[in-house]
PDB file of C-alpha atoms in Angstrom:
ATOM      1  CA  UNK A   1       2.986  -6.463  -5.825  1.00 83.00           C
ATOM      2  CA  UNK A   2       0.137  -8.507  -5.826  1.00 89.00           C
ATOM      3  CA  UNK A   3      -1.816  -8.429  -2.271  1.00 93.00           C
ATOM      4  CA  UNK A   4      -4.171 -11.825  -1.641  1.00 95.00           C
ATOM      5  CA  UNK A   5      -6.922 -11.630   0.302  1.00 97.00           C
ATOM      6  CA  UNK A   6      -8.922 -14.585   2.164  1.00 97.00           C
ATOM      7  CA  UNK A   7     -11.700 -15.118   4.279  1.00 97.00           C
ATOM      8  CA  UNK A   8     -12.918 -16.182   6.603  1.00 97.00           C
ATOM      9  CA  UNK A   9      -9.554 -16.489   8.655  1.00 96.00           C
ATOM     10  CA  UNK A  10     -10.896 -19.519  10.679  1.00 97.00           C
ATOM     11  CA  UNK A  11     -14.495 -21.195   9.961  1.00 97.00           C
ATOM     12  CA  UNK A  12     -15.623 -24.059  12.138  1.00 97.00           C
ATOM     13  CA  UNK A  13     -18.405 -26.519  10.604  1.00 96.00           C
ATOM     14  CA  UNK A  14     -20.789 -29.527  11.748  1.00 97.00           C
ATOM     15  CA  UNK A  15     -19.684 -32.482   9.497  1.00 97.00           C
ATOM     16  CA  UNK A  16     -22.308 -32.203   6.973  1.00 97.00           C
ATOM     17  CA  UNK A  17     -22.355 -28.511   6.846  1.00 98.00           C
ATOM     18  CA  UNK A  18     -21.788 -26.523   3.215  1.00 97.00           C
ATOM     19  CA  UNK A  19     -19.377 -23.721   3.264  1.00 97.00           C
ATOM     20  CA  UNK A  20     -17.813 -21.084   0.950  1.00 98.00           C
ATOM     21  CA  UNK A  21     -13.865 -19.788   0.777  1.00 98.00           C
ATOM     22  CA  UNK A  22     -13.490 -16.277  -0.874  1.00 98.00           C
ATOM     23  CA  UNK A  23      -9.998 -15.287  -2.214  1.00 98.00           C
ATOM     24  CA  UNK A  24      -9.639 -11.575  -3.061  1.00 98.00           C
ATOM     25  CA  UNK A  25      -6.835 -10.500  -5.008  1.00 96.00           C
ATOM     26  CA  UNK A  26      -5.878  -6.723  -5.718  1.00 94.00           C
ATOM     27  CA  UNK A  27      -4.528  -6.623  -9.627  1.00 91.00           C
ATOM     28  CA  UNK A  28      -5.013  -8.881 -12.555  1.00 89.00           C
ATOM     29  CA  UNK A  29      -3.747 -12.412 -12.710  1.00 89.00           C
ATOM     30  CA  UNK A  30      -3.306 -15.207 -14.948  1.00 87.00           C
ATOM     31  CA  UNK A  31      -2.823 -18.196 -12.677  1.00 90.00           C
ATOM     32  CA  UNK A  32      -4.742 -19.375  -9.341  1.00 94.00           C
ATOM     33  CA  UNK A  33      -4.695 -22.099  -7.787  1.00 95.00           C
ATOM     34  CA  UNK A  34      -6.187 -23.489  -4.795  1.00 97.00           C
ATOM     35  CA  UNK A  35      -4.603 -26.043  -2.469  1.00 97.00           C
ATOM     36  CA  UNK A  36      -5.157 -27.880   1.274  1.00 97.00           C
ATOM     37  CA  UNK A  37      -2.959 -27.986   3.725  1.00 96.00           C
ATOM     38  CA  UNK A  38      -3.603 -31.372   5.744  1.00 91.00           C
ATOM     39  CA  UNK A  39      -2.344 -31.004   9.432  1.00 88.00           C
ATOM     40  CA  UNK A  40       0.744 -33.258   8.146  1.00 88.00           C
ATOM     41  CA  UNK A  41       2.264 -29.933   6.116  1.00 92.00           C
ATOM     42  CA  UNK A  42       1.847 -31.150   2.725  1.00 92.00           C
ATOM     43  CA  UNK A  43      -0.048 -29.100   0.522  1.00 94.00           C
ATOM     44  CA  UNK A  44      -2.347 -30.891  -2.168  1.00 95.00           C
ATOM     45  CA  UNK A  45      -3.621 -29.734  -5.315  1.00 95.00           C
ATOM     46  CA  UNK A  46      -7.258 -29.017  -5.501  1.00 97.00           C
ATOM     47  CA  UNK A  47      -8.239 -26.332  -8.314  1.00 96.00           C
ATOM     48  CA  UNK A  48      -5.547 -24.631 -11.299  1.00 94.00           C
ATOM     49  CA  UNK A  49      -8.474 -22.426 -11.986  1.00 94.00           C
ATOM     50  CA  UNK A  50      -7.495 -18.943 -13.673  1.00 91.00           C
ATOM     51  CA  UNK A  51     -10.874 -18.463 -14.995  1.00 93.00           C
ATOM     52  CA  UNK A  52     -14.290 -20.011 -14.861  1.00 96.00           C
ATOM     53  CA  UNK A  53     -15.500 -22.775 -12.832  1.00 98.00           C
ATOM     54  CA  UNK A  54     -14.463 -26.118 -11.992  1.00 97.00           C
ATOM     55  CA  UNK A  55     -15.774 -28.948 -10.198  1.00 97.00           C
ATOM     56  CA  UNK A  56     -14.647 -32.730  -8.657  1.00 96.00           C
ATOM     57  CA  UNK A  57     -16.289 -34.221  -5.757  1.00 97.00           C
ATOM     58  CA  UNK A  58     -17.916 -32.202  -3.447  1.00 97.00           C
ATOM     59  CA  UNK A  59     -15.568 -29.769  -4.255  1.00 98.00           C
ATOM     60  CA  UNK A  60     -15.932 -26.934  -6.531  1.00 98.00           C
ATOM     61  CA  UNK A  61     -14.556 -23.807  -7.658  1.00 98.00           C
ATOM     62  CA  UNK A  62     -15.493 -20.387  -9.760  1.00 98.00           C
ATOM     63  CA  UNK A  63     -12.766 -17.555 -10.737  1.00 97.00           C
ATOM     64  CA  UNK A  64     -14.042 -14.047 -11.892  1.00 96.00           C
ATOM     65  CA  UNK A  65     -10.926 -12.685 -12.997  1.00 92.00           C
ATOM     66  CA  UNK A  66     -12.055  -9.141 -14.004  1.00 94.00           C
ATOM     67  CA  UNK A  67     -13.640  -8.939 -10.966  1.00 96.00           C
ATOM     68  CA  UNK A  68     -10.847 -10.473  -8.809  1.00 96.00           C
ATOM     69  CA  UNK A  69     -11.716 -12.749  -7.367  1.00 97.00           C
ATOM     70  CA  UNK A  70     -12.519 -16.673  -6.550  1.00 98.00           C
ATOM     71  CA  UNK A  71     -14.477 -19.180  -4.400  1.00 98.00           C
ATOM     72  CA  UNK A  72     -14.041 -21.899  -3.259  1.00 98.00           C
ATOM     73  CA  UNK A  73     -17.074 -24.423  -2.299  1.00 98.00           C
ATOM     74  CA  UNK A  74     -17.317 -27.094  -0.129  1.00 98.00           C
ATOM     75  CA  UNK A  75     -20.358 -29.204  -0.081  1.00 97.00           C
ATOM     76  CA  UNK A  76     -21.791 -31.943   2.537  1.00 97.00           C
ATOM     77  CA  UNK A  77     -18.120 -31.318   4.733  1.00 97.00           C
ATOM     78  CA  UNK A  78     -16.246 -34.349   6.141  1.00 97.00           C
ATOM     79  CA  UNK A  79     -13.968 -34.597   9.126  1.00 96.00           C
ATOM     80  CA  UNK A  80     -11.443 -34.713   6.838  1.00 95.00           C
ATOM     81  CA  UNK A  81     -11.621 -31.513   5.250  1.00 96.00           C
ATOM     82  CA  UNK A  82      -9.619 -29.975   7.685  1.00 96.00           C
ATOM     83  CA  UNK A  83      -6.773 -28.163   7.551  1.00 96.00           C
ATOM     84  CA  UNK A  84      -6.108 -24.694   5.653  1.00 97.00           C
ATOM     85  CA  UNK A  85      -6.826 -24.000   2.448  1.00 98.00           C
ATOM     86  CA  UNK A  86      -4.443 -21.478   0.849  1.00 97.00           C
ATOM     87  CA  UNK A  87      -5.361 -19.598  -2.674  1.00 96.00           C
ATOM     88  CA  UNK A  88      -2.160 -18.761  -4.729  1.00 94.00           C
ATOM     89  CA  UNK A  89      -2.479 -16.427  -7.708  1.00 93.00           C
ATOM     90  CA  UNK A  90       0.228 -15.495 -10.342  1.00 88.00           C
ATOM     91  CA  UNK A  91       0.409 -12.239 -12.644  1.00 80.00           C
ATOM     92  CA  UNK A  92       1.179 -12.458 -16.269  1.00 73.00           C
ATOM     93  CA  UNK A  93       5.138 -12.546 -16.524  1.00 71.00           C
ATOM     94  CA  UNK A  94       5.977 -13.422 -13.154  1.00 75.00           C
ATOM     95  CA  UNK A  95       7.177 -17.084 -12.318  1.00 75.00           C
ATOM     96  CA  UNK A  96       6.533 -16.711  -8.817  1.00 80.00           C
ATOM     97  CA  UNK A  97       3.223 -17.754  -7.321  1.00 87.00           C
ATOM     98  CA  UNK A  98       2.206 -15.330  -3.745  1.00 90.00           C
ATOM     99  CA  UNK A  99      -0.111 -17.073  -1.304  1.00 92.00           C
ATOM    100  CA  UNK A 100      -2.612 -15.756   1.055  1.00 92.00           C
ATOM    101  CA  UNK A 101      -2.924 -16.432   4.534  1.00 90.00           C
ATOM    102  CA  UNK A 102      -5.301 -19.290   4.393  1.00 95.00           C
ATOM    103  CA  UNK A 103      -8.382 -20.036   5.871  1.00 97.00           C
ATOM    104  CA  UNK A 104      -8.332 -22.538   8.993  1.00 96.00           C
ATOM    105  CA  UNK A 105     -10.980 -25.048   8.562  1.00 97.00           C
ATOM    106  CA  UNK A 106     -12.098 -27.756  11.201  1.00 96.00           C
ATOM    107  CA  UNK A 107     -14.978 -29.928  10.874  1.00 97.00           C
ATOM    108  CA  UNK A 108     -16.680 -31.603  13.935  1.00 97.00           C
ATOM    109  CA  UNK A 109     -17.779 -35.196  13.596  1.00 95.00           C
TER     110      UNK A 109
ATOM    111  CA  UNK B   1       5.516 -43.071  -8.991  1.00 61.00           C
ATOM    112  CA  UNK B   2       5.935 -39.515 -10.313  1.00 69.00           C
ATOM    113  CA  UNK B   3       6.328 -36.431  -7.691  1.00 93.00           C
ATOM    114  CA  UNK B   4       8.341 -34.340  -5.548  1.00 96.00           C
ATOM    115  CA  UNK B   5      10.894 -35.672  -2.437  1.00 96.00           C
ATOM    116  CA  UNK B   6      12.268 -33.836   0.114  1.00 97.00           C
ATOM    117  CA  UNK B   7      14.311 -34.865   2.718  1.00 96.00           C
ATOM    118  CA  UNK B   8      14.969 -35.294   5.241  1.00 96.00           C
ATOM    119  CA  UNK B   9      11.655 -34.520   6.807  1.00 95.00           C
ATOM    120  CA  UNK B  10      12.997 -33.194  10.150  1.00 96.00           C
ATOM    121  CA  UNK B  11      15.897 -31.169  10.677  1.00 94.00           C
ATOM    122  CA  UNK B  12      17.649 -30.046  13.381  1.00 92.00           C
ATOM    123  CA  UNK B  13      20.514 -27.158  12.888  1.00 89.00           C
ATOM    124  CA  UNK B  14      22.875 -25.550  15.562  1.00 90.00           C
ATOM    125  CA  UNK B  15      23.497 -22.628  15.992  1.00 87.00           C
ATOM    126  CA  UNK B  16      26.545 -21.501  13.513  1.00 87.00           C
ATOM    127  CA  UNK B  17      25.741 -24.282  11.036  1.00 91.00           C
ATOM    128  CA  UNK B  18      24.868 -24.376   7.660  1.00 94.00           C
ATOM    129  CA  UNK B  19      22.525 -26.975   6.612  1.00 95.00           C
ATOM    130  CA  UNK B  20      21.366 -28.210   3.338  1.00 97.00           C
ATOM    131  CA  UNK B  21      17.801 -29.786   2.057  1.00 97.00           C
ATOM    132  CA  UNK B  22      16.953 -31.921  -0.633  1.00 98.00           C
ATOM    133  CA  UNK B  23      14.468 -31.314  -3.197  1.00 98.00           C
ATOM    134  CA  UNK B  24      14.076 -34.115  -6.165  1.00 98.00           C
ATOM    135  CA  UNK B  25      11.693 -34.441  -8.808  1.00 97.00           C
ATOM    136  CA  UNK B  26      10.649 -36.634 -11.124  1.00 96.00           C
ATOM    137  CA  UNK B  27       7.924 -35.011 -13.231  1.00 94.00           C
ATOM    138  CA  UNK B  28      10.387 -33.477 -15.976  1.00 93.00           C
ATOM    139  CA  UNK B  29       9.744 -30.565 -14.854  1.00 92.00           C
ATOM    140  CA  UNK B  30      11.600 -27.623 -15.594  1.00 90.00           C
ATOM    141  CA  UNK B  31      10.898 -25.169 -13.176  1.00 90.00           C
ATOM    142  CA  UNK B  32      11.612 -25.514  -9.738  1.00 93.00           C
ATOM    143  CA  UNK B  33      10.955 -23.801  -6.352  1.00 94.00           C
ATOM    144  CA  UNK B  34      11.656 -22.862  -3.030  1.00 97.00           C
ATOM    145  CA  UNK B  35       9.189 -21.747   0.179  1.00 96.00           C
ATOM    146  CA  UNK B  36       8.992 -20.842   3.462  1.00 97.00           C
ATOM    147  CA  UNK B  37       6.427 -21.085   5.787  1.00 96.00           C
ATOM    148  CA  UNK B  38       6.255 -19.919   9.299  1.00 94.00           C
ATOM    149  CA  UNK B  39       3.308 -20.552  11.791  1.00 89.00           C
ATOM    150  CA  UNK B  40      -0.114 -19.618  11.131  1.00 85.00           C
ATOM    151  CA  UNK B  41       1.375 -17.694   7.848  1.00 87.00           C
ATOM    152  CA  UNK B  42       1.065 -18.057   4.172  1.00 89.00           C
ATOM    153  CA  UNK B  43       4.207 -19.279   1.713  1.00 93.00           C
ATOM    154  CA  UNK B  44       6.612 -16.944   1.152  1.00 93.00           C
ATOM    155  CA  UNK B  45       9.252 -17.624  -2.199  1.00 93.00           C
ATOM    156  CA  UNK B  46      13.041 -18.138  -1.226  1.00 96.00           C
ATOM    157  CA  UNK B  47      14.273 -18.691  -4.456  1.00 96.00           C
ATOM    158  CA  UNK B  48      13.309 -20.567  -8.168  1.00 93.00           C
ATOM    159  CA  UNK B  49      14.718 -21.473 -11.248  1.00 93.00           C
ATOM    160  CA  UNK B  50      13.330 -21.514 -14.480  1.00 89.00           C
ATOM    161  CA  UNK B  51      16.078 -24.431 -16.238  1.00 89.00           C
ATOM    162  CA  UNK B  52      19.254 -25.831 -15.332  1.00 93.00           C
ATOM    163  CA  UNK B  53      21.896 -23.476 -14.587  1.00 95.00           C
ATOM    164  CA  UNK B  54      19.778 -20.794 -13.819  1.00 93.00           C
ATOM    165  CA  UNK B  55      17.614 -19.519 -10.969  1.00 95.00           C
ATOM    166  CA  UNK B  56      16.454 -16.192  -9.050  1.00 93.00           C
ATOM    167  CA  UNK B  57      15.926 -14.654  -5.815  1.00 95.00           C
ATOM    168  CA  UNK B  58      12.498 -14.784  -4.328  1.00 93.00           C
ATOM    169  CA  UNK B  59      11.337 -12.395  -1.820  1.00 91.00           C
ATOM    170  CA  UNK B  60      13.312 -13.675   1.179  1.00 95.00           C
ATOM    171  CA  UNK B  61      16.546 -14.988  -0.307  1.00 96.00           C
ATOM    172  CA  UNK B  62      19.172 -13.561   2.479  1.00 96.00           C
ATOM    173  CA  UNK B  63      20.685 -15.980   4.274  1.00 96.00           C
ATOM    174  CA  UNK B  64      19.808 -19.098   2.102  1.00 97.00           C
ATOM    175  CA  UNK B  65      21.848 -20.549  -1.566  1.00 97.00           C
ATOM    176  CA  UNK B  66      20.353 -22.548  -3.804  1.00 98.00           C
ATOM    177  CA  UNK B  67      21.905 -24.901  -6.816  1.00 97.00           C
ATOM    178  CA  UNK B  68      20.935 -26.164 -10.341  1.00 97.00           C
ATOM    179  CA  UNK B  69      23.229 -28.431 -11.577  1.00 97.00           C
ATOM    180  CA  UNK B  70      20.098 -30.981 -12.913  1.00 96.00           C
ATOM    181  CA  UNK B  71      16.980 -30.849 -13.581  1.00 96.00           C
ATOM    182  CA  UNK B  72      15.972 -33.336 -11.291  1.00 97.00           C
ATOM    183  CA  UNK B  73      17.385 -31.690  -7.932  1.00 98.00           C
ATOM    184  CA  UNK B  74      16.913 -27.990  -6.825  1.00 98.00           C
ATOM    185  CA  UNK B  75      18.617 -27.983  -3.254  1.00 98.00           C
ATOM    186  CA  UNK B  76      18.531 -25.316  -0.994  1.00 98.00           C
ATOM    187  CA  UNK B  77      21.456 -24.664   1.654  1.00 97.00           C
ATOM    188  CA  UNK B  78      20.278 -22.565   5.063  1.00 96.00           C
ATOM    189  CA  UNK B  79      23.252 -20.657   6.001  1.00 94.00           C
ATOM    190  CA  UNK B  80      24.350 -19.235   9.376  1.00 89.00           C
ATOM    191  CA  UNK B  81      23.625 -15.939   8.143  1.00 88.00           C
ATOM    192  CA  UNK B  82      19.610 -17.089   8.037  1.00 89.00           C
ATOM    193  CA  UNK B  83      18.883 -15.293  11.404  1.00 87.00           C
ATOM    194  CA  UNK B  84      15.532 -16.879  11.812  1.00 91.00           C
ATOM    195  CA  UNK B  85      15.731 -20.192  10.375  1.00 93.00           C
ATOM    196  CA  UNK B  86      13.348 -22.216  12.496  1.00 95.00           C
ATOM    197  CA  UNK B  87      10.219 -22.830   9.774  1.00 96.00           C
ATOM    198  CA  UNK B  88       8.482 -25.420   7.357  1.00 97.00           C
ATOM    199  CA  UNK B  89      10.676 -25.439   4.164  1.00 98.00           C
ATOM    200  CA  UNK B  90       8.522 -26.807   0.948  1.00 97.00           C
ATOM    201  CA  UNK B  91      10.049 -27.295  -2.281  1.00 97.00           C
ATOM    202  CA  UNK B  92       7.729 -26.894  -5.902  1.00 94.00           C
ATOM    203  CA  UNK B  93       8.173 -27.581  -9.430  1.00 93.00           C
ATOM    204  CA  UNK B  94       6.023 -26.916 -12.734  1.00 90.00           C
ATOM    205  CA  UNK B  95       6.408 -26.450 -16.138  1.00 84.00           C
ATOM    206  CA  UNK B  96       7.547 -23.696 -17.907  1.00 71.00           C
ATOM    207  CA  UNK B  97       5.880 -21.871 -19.715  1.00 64.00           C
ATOM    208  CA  UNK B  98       6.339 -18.341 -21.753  1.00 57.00           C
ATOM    209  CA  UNK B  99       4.148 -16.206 -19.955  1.00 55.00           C
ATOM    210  CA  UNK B 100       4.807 -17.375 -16.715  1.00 61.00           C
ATOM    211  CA  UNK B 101       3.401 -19.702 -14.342  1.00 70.00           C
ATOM    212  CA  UNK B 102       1.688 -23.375 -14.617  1.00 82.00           C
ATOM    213  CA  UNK B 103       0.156 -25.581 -12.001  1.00 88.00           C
ATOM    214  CA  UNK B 104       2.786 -25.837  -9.302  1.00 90.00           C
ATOM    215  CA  UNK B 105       3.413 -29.278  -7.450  1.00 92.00           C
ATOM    216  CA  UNK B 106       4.462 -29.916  -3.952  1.00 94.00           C
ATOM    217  CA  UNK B 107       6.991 -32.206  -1.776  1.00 96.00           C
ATOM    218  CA  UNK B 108       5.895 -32.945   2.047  1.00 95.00           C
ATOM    219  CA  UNK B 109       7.797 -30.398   3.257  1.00 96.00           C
ATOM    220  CA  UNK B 110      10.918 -30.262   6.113  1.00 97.00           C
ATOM    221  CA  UNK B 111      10.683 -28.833   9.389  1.00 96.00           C
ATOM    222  CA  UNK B 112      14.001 -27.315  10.366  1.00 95.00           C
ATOM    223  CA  UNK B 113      14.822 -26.097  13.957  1.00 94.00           C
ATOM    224  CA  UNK B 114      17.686 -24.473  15.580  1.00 90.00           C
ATOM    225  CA  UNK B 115      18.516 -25.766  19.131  1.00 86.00           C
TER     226      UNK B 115
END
């Protein structure tokens, strides 16, 4: 099956600071999403980003799917961007989505 | 307003018991899902269905049943033969789609622990 990929495990950031989220993933895929984890459980939507780049806020994302791969950017960080932020991708035919592990984000006010 | 309710939010399950948690939507959709998740680790699928009726083992389906009797509700029942059942349970839905997958949607989660 399809093996996901992300990095950094745990990133810690000055409130303020810019940072980047990779998600590797090791075969093709036609869905990927990206989502946050608040420290309450509940995961929120952020990106449904297959392909190509998308932006809102301070957030943005970009998907090179023939390369395998996609980022996740956050700009200006708040103390409220913590959490984990989880990539879940999705191959054509499947109706199951597989997560990675997540990358642990805190931000210090 | 439209979204995804689980319940009970915490859960606590002797050992021996079965318990069962609700998952209810009201976006129309059709497809609905299952998940663990354990500590410091990713989601793993339990089970999902695709319409009424109908649904599939996920990757980690032993010990756990699972209903569709309407579209709305998609619950999930954590039998005693669930060896490890202490985790974060959250429930998904999306539409369905030919190919496969659409933008999946997700409840608050329950935390269920055996004492």
């Amino acid at each position: 099956g399809i093996q996901v990929e992300q990095s950094p495990p745990d990133l810690i950031l000055q409130e303020g600071a810019n940072s980047t989220l990779r998600c590797n993933f090791s075969d093709s895929v036609n869905n990927l999403q990206w989502f946050h984890q608040n420290p309450w459980g509940q995961l929120i939507n952020l990106f449904y980003i297959p392909s190509g780049t998308k932006q809102n806020g301070r957030l943005s994302a970009t998907t090179v799917a023939t390369e395998r791969y996609s980022l996740l950017y956050i700009s200006s960080s708040q103390t409220t961007d913590s959490g984990v932020y989880f990539c879940a991708v999705g191959g054509s035919g499947t109706y199951k989505y597989i997560f990675g592990t997540g990358t642990r984000l805190k931000v210090l006010a | 307003d439209g979204g995804i309710t689980q319940s009970p939010k915490y859960l606590f399950r002797k050992e021996g018991q079965n318990v069962t948690l609700s998952c209810e939507q009201n976006l129309n959709h059709d497809a609905m899902y299952w998940y663990r998740q354990d500590p410091g680790q990713g989601l793993r699928l339990i089970y999902y269905s695709q319409i009424v009726n109908d649904f599939q083992k996920g990757d980690i389906a032993e010990g756990y049943s699972v209903s569709r009797e309407k579209k709305e509700s998609f619950p999930l029942t954590v039998t005693s033969a669930q060896k490890n059942p202490t985790a974060f349970y959250l429930c998904a839905s999306s539409t369905r789609q030919n190919l496969g997958l659409s933008e999946a949607f997700f409840g608050q989660g329950t935390r269920l622990t055996v004492v």
